[in-house]
């Protein structure tokens, strides 16, 4: 299914109700309220995911919810209001797999278009955890897979993170601990 995302077109200032007009902020034309002298920006929605390792195996979850129900992904989801990406990654990992991350390493970021608009995904690796692996309510299945039997992943961002992880492992570059 092909989709095109267009940022929300705001017509009125959410602070004072005055009409918004396009104005240049020094970088780009953006909605501007001349009454408040305030620019409005279309920002991405943040999400976080975990690439959990057990030796040479990586943890994947089979999605029980849309989008991409039945397909596989890294454990993850959207960052809640006033939650840090690290907190979201830990929460999503536990919700989807029953595992509690002991240590996170920043793997990288990825920006993508989705049915939810622009999404900024922050990925972490997890090599130490507690708990028993069990698929959560939003996962049909969860399991560790070796490199030669990895399932196809639903999201391009997750495929990119997996490729980045594989490349970092071969090059021996350290990941950033958090």
PDB file of C-alpha atoms in Angstrom:
ATOM      1  CA  UNK A   1       0.000   0.000   0.000  1.00  0.00           C
ATOM      2  CA  UNK A   2       1.461   3.321  -1.066  1.00  0.00           C
ATOM      3  CA  UNK A   3       0.896   6.385   1.040  1.00  0.00           C
ATOM      4  CA  UNK A   4       1.822  10.015   0.907  1.00  0.00           C
ATOM      5  CA  UNK A   5       2.125  12.021   4.084  1.00  0.00           C
ATOM      6  CA  UNK A   6       1.510  15.741   4.132  1.00  0.00           C
ATOM      7  CA  UNK A   7       2.164  17.617   7.386  1.00  0.00           C
ATOM      8  CA  UNK A   8      -0.890  19.087   9.051  1.00  0.00           C
ATOM      9  CA  UNK A   9      -1.960  22.385   7.542  1.00  0.00           C
ATOM     10  CA  UNK A  10      -2.645  24.707  10.455  1.00  0.00           C
ATOM     11  CA  UNK A  11      -4.896  27.649   9.657  1.00  0.00           C
ATOM     12  CA  UNK A  12      -5.125  29.337  13.060  1.00  0.00           C
ATOM     13  CA  UNK A  13      -2.776  29.933  15.980  1.00  0.00           C
ATOM     14  CA  UNK A  14      -3.477  27.441  18.795  1.00  0.00           C
ATOM     15  CA  UNK A  15      -2.446  30.123  21.343  1.00  0.00           C
ATOM     16  CA  UNK A  16      -4.489  33.169  20.320  1.00  0.00           C
ATOM     17  CA  UNK A  17      -6.686  31.980  17.435  1.00  0.00           C
ATOM     18  CA  UNK A  18      -5.324  34.501  14.907  1.00  0.00           C
ATOM     19  CA  UNK A  19      -4.930  33.333  11.280  1.00  0.00           C
ATOM     20  CA  UNK A  20      -1.570  31.828  10.380  1.00  0.00           C
ATOM     21  CA  UNK A  21       0.301  33.011   7.304  1.00  0.00           C
ATOM     22  CA  UNK A  22       3.425  31.561   5.697  1.00  0.00           C
ATOM     23  CA  UNK A  23       6.574  33.402   6.753  1.00  0.00           C
ATOM     24  CA  UNK A  24      10.279  32.711   6.376  1.00  0.00           C
ATOM     25  CA  UNK A  25      12.069  31.838   9.629  1.00  0.00           C
ATOM     26  CA  UNK A  26      15.570  32.106   8.156  1.00  0.00           C
ATOM     27  CA  UNK A  27      15.550  28.526   6.868  1.00  0.00           C
ATOM     28  CA  UNK A  28      12.147  27.757   5.411  1.00  0.00           C
ATOM     29  CA  UNK A  29       8.608  29.030   4.982  1.00  0.00           C
ATOM     30  CA  UNK A  30       6.529  27.971   7.978  1.00  0.00           C
ATOM     31  CA  UNK A  31       3.129  28.827   9.482  1.00  0.00           C
ATOM     32  CA  UNK A  32       3.498  32.054  11.468  1.00  0.00           C
ATOM     33  CA  UNK A  33       1.216  33.987  13.815  1.00  0.00           C
ATOM     34  CA  UNK A  34       1.865  37.711  13.457  1.00  0.00           C
ATOM     35  CA  UNK A  35      -0.193  38.420  16.619  1.00  0.00           C
ATOM     36  CA  UNK A  36       2.020  36.170  18.800  1.00  0.00           C
ATOM     37  CA  UNK A  37       5.109  36.442  16.574  1.00  0.00           C
ATOM     38  CA  UNK A  38       5.402  32.649  16.784  1.00  0.00           C
ATOM     39  CA  UNK A  39       6.442  30.103  14.149  1.00  0.00           C
ATOM     40  CA  UNK A  40       4.910  26.613  14.076  1.00  0.00           C
ATOM     41  CA  UNK A  41       6.915  23.562  13.063  1.00  0.00           C
ATOM     42  CA  UNK A  42       5.914  20.126  11.792  1.00  0.00           C
ATOM     43  CA  UNK A  43       7.940  17.804  14.009  1.00  0.00           C
ATOM     44  CA  UNK A  44       8.328  14.032  13.803  1.00  0.00           C
ATOM     45  CA  UNK A  45       6.763  11.647  16.300  1.00  0.00           C
ATOM     46  CA  UNK A  46       9.504   9.855  18.274  1.00  0.00           C
ATOM     47  CA  UNK A  47       9.668   6.071  18.560  1.00  0.00           C
ATOM     48  CA  UNK A  48      12.241   3.764  20.149  1.00  0.00           C
ATOM     49  CA  UNK A  49      13.248   0.163  19.545  1.00  0.00           C
ATOM     50  CA  UNK A  50      15.672  -2.400  20.947  1.00  0.00           C
ATOM     51  CA  UNK A  51      18.023  -4.718  19.130  1.00  0.00           C
ATOM     52  CA  UNK A  52      18.473  -7.398  21.807  1.00  0.00           C
ATOM     53  CA  UNK A  53      21.347  -9.835  21.436  1.00  0.00           C
ATOM     54  CA  UNK A  54      22.015 -13.264  22.912  1.00  0.00           C
ATOM     55  CA  UNK A  55      25.417 -14.285  21.668  1.00  0.00           C
ATOM     56  CA  UNK A  56      25.129 -14.073  17.875  1.00  0.00           C
ATOM     57  CA  UNK A  57      21.315 -14.239  17.922  1.00  0.00           C
ATOM     58  CA  UNK A  58      18.914 -11.282  17.737  1.00  0.00           C
ATOM     59  CA  UNK A  59      15.448 -10.980  19.274  1.00  0.00           C
ATOM     60  CA  UNK A  60      12.459 -10.334  16.996  1.00  0.00           C
ATOM     61  CA  UNK A  61       8.742 -10.052  17.749  1.00  0.00           C
ATOM     62  CA  UNK A  62       5.861 -11.000  15.485  1.00  0.00           C
ATOM     63  CA  UNK A  63       3.385  -8.128  15.525  1.00  0.00           C
ATOM     64  CA  UNK A  64      -0.164  -8.802  16.770  1.00  0.00           C
ATOM     65  CA  UNK A  65      -1.399  -5.296  15.912  1.00  0.00           C
ATOM     66  CA  UNK A  66      -1.487  -3.035  12.869  1.00  0.00           C
ATOM     67  CA  UNK A  67       0.425  -1.723  11.135  1.00  0.00           C
ATOM     68  CA  UNK A  68       1.984  -4.844   9.654  1.00  0.00           C
ATOM     69  CA  UNK A  69       0.137  -7.379  11.806  1.00  0.00           C
ATOM     70  CA  UNK A  70       1.756 -10.812  11.496  1.00  0.00           C
ATOM     71  CA  UNK A  71       5.090  -9.419  10.334  1.00  0.00           C
ATOM     72  CA  UNK A  72       8.289  -9.321  12.379  1.00  0.00           C
ATOM     73  CA  UNK A  73      10.063  -6.346  13.922  1.00  0.00           C
ATOM     74  CA  UNK A  74      12.446  -5.302  16.627  1.00  0.00           C
ATOM     75  CA  UNK A  75      10.654  -4.709  19.946  1.00  0.00           C
ATOM     76  CA  UNK A  76       9.636  -1.058  20.070  1.00  0.00           C
ATOM     77  CA  UNK A  77       6.992   1.605  19.768  1.00  0.00           C
ATOM     78  CA  UNK A  78       6.135   5.253  20.226  1.00  0.00           C
ATOM     79  CA  UNK A  79       7.585   7.418  22.988  1.00  0.00           C
ATOM     80  CA  UNK A  80       4.857   8.501  25.418  1.00  0.00           C
ATOM     81  CA  UNK A  81       4.385  12.105  26.529  1.00  0.00           C
ATOM     82  CA  UNK A  82       7.165  13.148  28.969  1.00  0.00           C
ATOM     83  CA  UNK A  83       8.957   9.820  28.517  1.00  0.00           C
ATOM     84  CA  UNK A  84      12.573   9.697  27.347  1.00  0.00           C
ATOM     85  CA  UNK A  85      13.491   7.504  24.367  1.00  0.00           C
ATOM     86  CA  UNK A  86      15.485   5.277  26.749  1.00  0.00           C
ATOM     87  CA  UNK A  87      12.447   4.849  29.007  1.00  0.00           C
ATOM     88  CA  UNK A  88      10.268   4.075  25.992  1.00  0.00           C
ATOM     89  CA  UNK A  89      12.737   1.474  24.706  1.00  0.00           C
ATOM     90  CA  UNK A  90      12.816  -0.247  28.106  1.00  0.00           C
ATOM     91  CA  UNK A  91       9.012  -0.085  28.469  1.00  0.00           C
ATOM     92  CA  UNK A  92       8.316  -1.421  24.973  1.00  0.00           C
ATOM     93  CA  UNK A  93      10.832  -4.246  25.390  1.00  0.00           C
ATOM     94  CA  UNK A  94       9.177  -5.373  28.617  1.00  0.00           C
ATOM     95  CA  UNK A  95       5.632  -4.990  27.234  1.00  0.00           C
ATOM     96  CA  UNK A  96       6.365  -6.988  24.086  1.00  0.00           C
ATOM     97  CA  UNK A  97       8.759  -9.644  25.428  1.00  0.00           C
ATOM     98  CA  UNK A  98       8.744  -9.709  29.239  1.00  0.00           C
ATOM     99  CA  UNK A  99      12.467  -8.814  29.256  1.00  0.00           C
ATOM    100  CA  UNK A 100      13.840  -5.909  31.327  1.00  0.00           C
ATOM    101  CA  UNK A 101      16.889  -4.220  29.800  1.00  0.00           C
ATOM    102  CA  UNK A 102      19.792  -3.819  32.207  1.00  0.00           C
ATOM    103  CA  UNK A 103      21.904  -1.711  29.889  1.00  0.00           C
ATOM    104  CA  UNK A 104      21.193   0.176  26.665  1.00  0.00           C
ATOM    105  CA  UNK A 105      23.687   1.232  23.998  1.00  0.00           C
ATOM    106  CA  UNK A 106      22.706   3.843  21.434  1.00  0.00           C
ATOM    107  CA  UNK A 107      22.769   2.214  17.991  1.00  0.00           C
ATOM    108  CA  UNK A 108      21.466   5.112  15.915  1.00  0.00           C
ATOM    109  CA  UNK A 109      18.502   7.034  14.577  1.00  0.00           C
ATOM    110  CA  UNK A 110      16.357   6.850  11.476  1.00  0.00           C
ATOM    111  CA  UNK A 111      13.687   9.152  10.041  1.00  0.00           C
ATOM    112  CA  UNK A 112      10.863   7.632   8.030  1.00  0.00           C
ATOM    113  CA  UNK A 113       7.429   8.334   6.637  1.00  0.00           C
ATOM    114  CA  UNK A 114       4.583   6.233   7.980  1.00  0.00           C
ATOM    115  CA  UNK A 115       0.822   6.131   8.256  1.00  0.00           C
ATOM    116  CA  UNK A 116       1.355   8.152  11.472  1.00  0.00           C
ATOM    117  CA  UNK A 117       3.276  10.894   9.667  1.00  0.00           C
ATOM    118  CA  UNK A 118       6.974  11.584  10.052  1.00  0.00           C
ATOM    119  CA  UNK A 119       8.559   9.268  12.636  1.00  0.00           C
ATOM    120  CA  UNK A 120      12.002   9.605  14.228  1.00  0.00           C
ATOM    121  CA  UNK A 121      13.128   6.163  15.418  1.00  0.00           C
ATOM    122  CA  UNK A 122      15.879   5.844  18.050  1.00  0.00           C
ATOM    123  CA  UNK A 123      17.443   2.377  18.296  1.00  0.00           C
ATOM    124  CA  UNK A 124      19.344   0.834  21.183  1.00  0.00           C
ATOM    125  CA  UNK A 125      21.174  -2.441  21.562  1.00  0.00           C
ATOM    126  CA  UNK A 126      20.592  -4.526  24.671  1.00  0.00           C
ATOM    127  CA  UNK A 127      23.060  -7.228  25.656  1.00  0.00           C
ATOM    128  CA  UNK A 128      22.066  -7.631  29.315  1.00  0.00           C
ATOM    129  CA  UNK A 129      18.514  -8.235  30.511  1.00  0.00           C
ATOM    130  CA  UNK A 130      16.423  -9.937  33.167  1.00  0.00           C
ATOM    131  CA  UNK A 131      13.177 -11.863  32.895  1.00  0.00           C
ATOM    132  CA  UNK A 132      11.716 -14.697  30.889  1.00  0.00           C
ATOM    133  CA  UNK A 133      10.982 -14.297  27.203  1.00  0.00           C
ATOM    134  CA  UNK A 134       7.236 -14.337  26.578  1.00  0.00           C
ATOM    135  CA  UNK A 135       5.270 -12.644  23.793  1.00  0.00           C
ATOM    136  CA  UNK A 136       3.259  -9.732  25.204  1.00  0.00           C
ATOM    137  CA  UNK A 137      -0.313  -8.755  24.369  1.00  0.00           C
ATOM    138  CA  UNK A 138       0.748  -6.844  21.243  1.00  0.00           C
ATOM    139  CA  UNK A 139       3.038  -9.641  19.997  1.00  0.00           C
ATOM    140  CA  UNK A 140       1.985 -12.980  18.472  1.00  0.00           C
ATOM    141  CA  UNK A 141       5.420 -14.493  19.046  1.00  0.00           C
ATOM    142  CA  UNK A 142       8.920 -13.519  20.144  1.00  0.00           C
ATOM    143  CA  UNK A 143      12.195 -15.322  19.685  1.00  0.00           C
ATOM    144  CA  UNK A 144      15.926 -15.142  19.124  1.00  0.00           C
ATOM    145  CA  UNK A 145      17.163 -15.871  15.608  1.00  0.00           C
ATOM    146  CA  UNK A 146      20.605 -16.591  14.182  1.00  0.00           C
ATOM    147  CA  UNK A 147      21.836 -14.478  11.265  1.00  0.00           C
ATOM    148  CA  UNK A 148      21.094 -17.190   8.690  1.00  0.00           C
ATOM    149  CA  UNK A 149      17.428 -17.599   9.709  1.00  0.00           C
ATOM    150  CA  UNK A 150      16.347 -14.055  10.559  1.00  0.00           C
ATOM    151  CA  UNK A 151      12.744 -13.260   9.641  1.00  0.00           C
ATOM    152  CA  UNK A 152      11.930 -10.538   7.117  1.00  0.00           C
ATOM    153  CA  UNK A 153      11.268  -7.268   8.956  1.00  0.00           C
ATOM    154  CA  UNK A 154       8.185  -5.084   8.547  1.00  0.00           C
ATOM    155  CA  UNK A 155       9.873  -1.694   8.802  1.00  0.00           C
ATOM    156  CA  UNK A 156      12.695  -0.234   6.718  1.00  0.00           C
ATOM    157  CA  UNK A 157      14.099   1.550   9.779  1.00  0.00           C
ATOM    158  CA  UNK A 158      14.508  -1.808  11.549  1.00  0.00           C
ATOM    159  CA  UNK A 159      16.219  -3.309   8.487  1.00  0.00           C
ATOM    160  CA  UNK A 160      18.570  -0.313   8.453  1.00  0.00           C
ATOM    161  CA  UNK A 161      19.355  -0.736  12.175  1.00  0.00           C
ATOM    162  CA  UNK A 162      20.050  -4.428  11.683  1.00  0.00           C
ATOM    163  CA  UNK A 163      22.440  -3.644   8.811  1.00  0.00           C
ATOM    164  CA  UNK A 164      24.131  -0.962  10.925  1.00  0.00           C
ATOM    165  CA  UNK A 165      24.517  -3.395  13.817  1.00  0.00           C
ATOM    166  CA  UNK A 166      26.002  -6.055  11.532  1.00  0.00           C
ATOM    167  CA  UNK A 167      28.449  -3.503  10.076  1.00  0.00           C
ATOM    168  CA  UNK A 168      29.468  -2.218  13.515  1.00  0.00           C
ATOM    169  CA  UNK A 169      30.071  -5.747  14.730  1.00  0.00           C
ATOM    170  CA  UNK A 170      32.357  -6.516  11.817  1.00  0.00           C
ATOM    171  CA  UNK A 171      34.269  -3.248  12.180  1.00  0.00           C
ATOM    172  CA  UNK A 172      34.526  -3.524  15.947  1.00  0.00           C
ATOM    173  CA  UNK A 173      33.296   0.023  16.587  1.00  0.00           C
ATOM    174  CA  UNK A 174      32.085   0.585  20.138  1.00  0.00           C
ATOM    175  CA  UNK A 175      28.451   1.481  20.714  1.00  0.00           C
ATOM    176  CA  UNK A 176      27.579   4.374  23.012  1.00  0.00           C
ATOM    177  CA  UNK A 177      26.505   3.092  26.460  1.00  0.00           C
ATOM    178  CA  UNK A 178      23.637   4.829  28.257  1.00  0.00           C
TER     179      UNK A 178
END
